[in-house]
Backbone as numpy.savetxt, mean C-alpha at the origin, in Angstrom:
# Nx Ny Nz CAx CAy CAz Cx Cy Cz
-1.63 -4.70 12.92 -2.52 -3.48 12.96 -1.66 -2.21 12.93
-0.52 -2.30 13.70 0.36 -1.15 13.84 1.00 -0.85 12.42
1.43 -1.85 11.71 2.04 -1.59 10.35 0.98 -1.12 9.43
-0.25 -1.54 9.42 -1.24 -1.07 8.51 -1.53 0.40 8.77
-1.67 0.78 10.08 -1.97 2.17 10.50 -0.71 3.10 10.10
0.45 2.56 10.23 1.70 3.38 9.81 1.74 3.58 8.30
1.30 2.50 7.60 1.29 2.62 6.11 0.26 3.63 5.68
-0.83 3.64 6.37 -1.90 4.61 6.04 -1.45 6.11 6.29
-0.78 6.28 7.43 -0.27 7.60 7.73 0.83 7.97 6.75
1.65 7.09 6.28 2.76 7.44 5.27 2.10 7.73 4.00
1.01 6.99 3.55 0.38 7.18 2.19 -0.52 8.44 2.16
-1.07 8.93 3.09 -1.91 9.98 3.11 -1.38 11.28 2.56
-0.17 11.78 2.83 0.40 12.96 2.14 0.51 12.73 0.65
0.71 11.57 0.13 0.93 11.41 -1.28 -0.27 11.34 -2.11
-1.41 11.23 -1.54 -2.67 11.22 -2.39 -2.87 12.39 -3.23
-2.52 13.57 -2.79 -2.79 14.76 -3.58 -1.76 14.77 -4.85
-0.62 14.28 -4.63 0.37 14.13 -5.75 -0.08 13.10 -6.74
-0.60 11.93 -6.26 -1.13 10.92 -7.13 -2.36 11.41 -7.92
-3.18 12.19 -7.26 -4.27 12.86 -7.98 -3.84 13.82 -9.07
-2.81 14.49 -8.90 -2.27 15.39 -9.91 -1.63 14.66 -11.04
-1.00 13.62 -10.79 -0.24 12.82 -11.76 -1.22 11.93 -12.62
-2.32 11.53 -12.08 -3.32 10.67 -12.67 -4.56 11.41 -13.14
-4.49 12.73 -13.20 -5.79 13.47 -13.51 -6.32 13.09 -14.91
-5.54 12.81 -15.90 -6.04 12.59 -17.21 -6.43 11.09 -17.41
-6.23 10.35 -16.39 -6.68 8.89 -16.64 -8.19 8.74 -16.38
-8.55 7.51 -16.74 -10.04 7.29 -16.67 -10.54 7.16 -15.19
-9.68 6.46 -14.36 -10.23 6.07 -12.96 -9.43 6.98 -12.00
-9.85 6.96 -10.89 -9.15 7.70 -9.71 -8.20 6.60 -9.21
-7.04 7.03 -8.73 -5.95 6.07 -8.30 -5.71 6.36 -6.82
-5.30 5.26 -6.19 -4.97 5.27 -4.82 -3.57 4.48 -4.57
-2.92 4.66 -3.52 -1.67 3.97 -3.25 -2.00 2.44 -3.07
-1.10 1.60 -3.62 -1.20 0.11 -3.38 -0.72 -0.15 -1.93
-1.65 -0.39 -1.09 -1.36 -0.62 0.31 -0.64 -1.91 0.56
-0.95 -3.02 -0.19 -0.33 -4.21 -0.05 1.19 -4.14 -0.30
1.47 -3.43 -1.39 2.96 -3.24 -1.65 3.67 -2.44 -0.61
2.87 -1.44 -0.13 3.52 -0.50 0.84 3.75 -1.29 2.22
2.78 -2.15 2.57 3.05 -2.89 3.83 4.17 -3.85 3.72
4.29 -4.45 2.51 5.40 -5.37 2.28 6.80 -4.63 2.36
6.80 -3.40 1.72 8.06 -2.68 1.89 8.30 -2.16 3.30
7.27 -1.79 4.07 7.50 -1.39 5.48 8.06 -2.44 6.33
7.85 -3.81 5.96 8.33 -4.76 6.79 9.87 -4.77 6.77
10.48 -4.30 5.69 11.92 -4.14 5.63 12.44 -2.88 6.14
11.65 -1.84 6.35 12.19 -0.58 6.79 11.58 0.00 8.08
10.69 -0.77 8.66 10.07 -0.24 9.93 11.03 -0.06 11.02
12.04 -0.78 11.14 13.06 -0.57 12.24 13.82 0.68 11.95
14.19 1.04 10.66 14.87 2.18 10.38 14.13 3.40 10.62
12.82 3.36 10.53 11.97 4.46 10.78 12.17 5.04 12.24
12.37 4.14 13.10 12.45 4.50 14.52 13.94 4.60 14.99
14.89 4.09 14.30 16.30 4.08 14.85 17.17 4.89 13.95
16.96 5.12 12.69 17.85 5.92 11.75 17.77 7.39 12.09
18.97 7.97 12.31 18.86 9.45 12.49 18.62 10.18 11.19
18.87 9.62 10.05 18.62 10.23 8.79 17.29 9.92 8.26
16.25 10.38 8.96 14.79 10.01 8.59 14.34 10.66 7.30
14.56 11.94 6.97 13.99 12.55 5.72 14.37 11.80 4.49
15.61 11.35 4.19 15.85 10.59 3.03 15.03 9.29 2.93
14.85 8.59 4.06 14.09 7.45 4.11 12.66 7.64 3.84
12.07 8.70 4.38 10.68 9.03 4.11 10.51 9.42 2.71
11.44 10.15 2.05 11.36 10.60 0.67 11.37 9.37 -0.26
12.24 8.42 0.05 12.25 7.26 -0.81 10.99 6.37 -0.72
10.35 6.35 0.51 9.10 5.60 0.67 7.97 6.42 -0.08
7.94 7.71 0.01 6.90 8.42 -0.67 7.03 8.25 -2.22
8.26 8.18 -2.71 8.46 8.03 -4.12 7.98 6.53 -4.49
8.23 5.65 -3.67 7.63 4.24 -3.90 6.15 4.26 -3.97
5.53 5.01 -3.02 4.09 5.07 -2.88 3.49 5.79 -4.19
4.09 6.69 -4.62 3.61 7.40 -5.88 3.83 6.51 -7.10
4.78 5.64 -7.08 5.02 4.86 -8.28 4.12 3.61 -8.37
3.72 3.14 -7.14 2.90 1.96 -7.11 1.38 2.29 -6.70
0.60 2.48 -7.81 -0.77 2.93 -7.48 -1.72 1.89 -8.14
-2.99 1.96 -7.66 -3.95 1.06 -8.36 -5.22 1.81 -8.55
-6.01 1.50 -9.64 -7.25 2.20 -9.88 -8.42 1.83 -8.94
-9.26 2.83 -8.76 -10.52 2.61 -7.99 -11.64 2.58 -8.99
-12.15 1.41 -9.21 -13.18 1.23 -10.25 -14.55 1.35 -9.60
-15.32 2.46 -9.69 -16.63 2.52 -9.09 -17.64 1.73 -9.90
-18.66 1.19 -9.26 -19.87 0.59 -9.86 -19.48 -0.56 -10.71
-18.62 -1.50 -10.02 -18.23 -2.71 -10.70 -19.52 -3.54 -11.02
-19.59 -4.09 -12.29 -20.74 -4.88 -12.61 -20.61 -6.28 -12.26
-19.49 -6.72 -12.04 -19.21 -8.16 -11.69 -18.51 -8.10 -10.36
-19.15 -8.48 -9.27 -18.54 -8.56 -7.95 -17.66 -9.72 -7.78
-16.70 -9.71 -7.01 -15.73 -10.74 -6.79 -16.31 -11.73 -5.76
-16.45 -12.91 -6.10 -16.95 -13.90 -5.14 -15.77 -14.54 -4.42
-15.80 -14.60 -3.14 -14.76 -15.23 -2.33 -15.09 -16.65 -2.17
-14.27 -17.57 -2.72 -14.47 -18.99 -2.48 -13.68 -19.48 -1.31
-14.26 -20.25 -0.60 -13.58 -20.89 0.50 -13.15 -22.23 0.20
-11.82 -22.42 0.17 -11.20 -23.67 -0.10 -10.72 -24.32 1.24
-11.11 -25.49 1.41 -10.72 -26.14 2.58 -9.28 -26.62 2.49
-8.50 -26.27 3.45 -7.04 -26.67 3.38 -6.79 -27.99 4.17
-5.80 -28.61 3.89 -5.55 -29.87 4.59 -4.95 -29.50 5.97
-4.11 -28.45 6.02 -3.56 -27.89 7.31 -3.91 -26.40 7.36
-4.17 -25.98 8.60 -4.56 -24.57 8.67 -3.29 -23.66 8.37
-3.53 -22.56 7.78 -2.47 -21.66 7.36 -2.51 -20.45 8.27
-1.60 -20.37 9.20 -1.53 -19.32 10.21 -0.67 -18.10 9.72
0.25 -18.37 8.74 1.04 -17.29 8.31 0.83 -17.08 6.77
0.59 -15.86 6.53 0.32 -15.48 5.06 1.39 -14.40 4.68
2.15 -14.79 3.67 3.26 -13.90 3.18 2.69 -12.85 2.35
3.28 -11.60 2.39 2.82 -10.53 1.61 3.80 -10.24 0.46
4.62 -11.16 0.23 5.57 -11.09 -0.85 5.44 -12.24 -1.83
């Protein structure tokens, strides 16, 4: 939960830049949160221990701006989630 909240806080300032860069496109775009959470797993310790925080934040913001996904309103075909029974329970789900 902490990583997801931190990712949301880091992605919020970039939304205005993403809106400006994707203004001519068909759909509205938002940051790809799955990709951001995956990258935060590598850098979360540096956010709290590295004295050179601005370059790290700048590189994360550039990554957020480059990895965006469209928001498609009024989808005509909803995604159905199928439940597959597993042989063994899966407690760990990798994001990479």
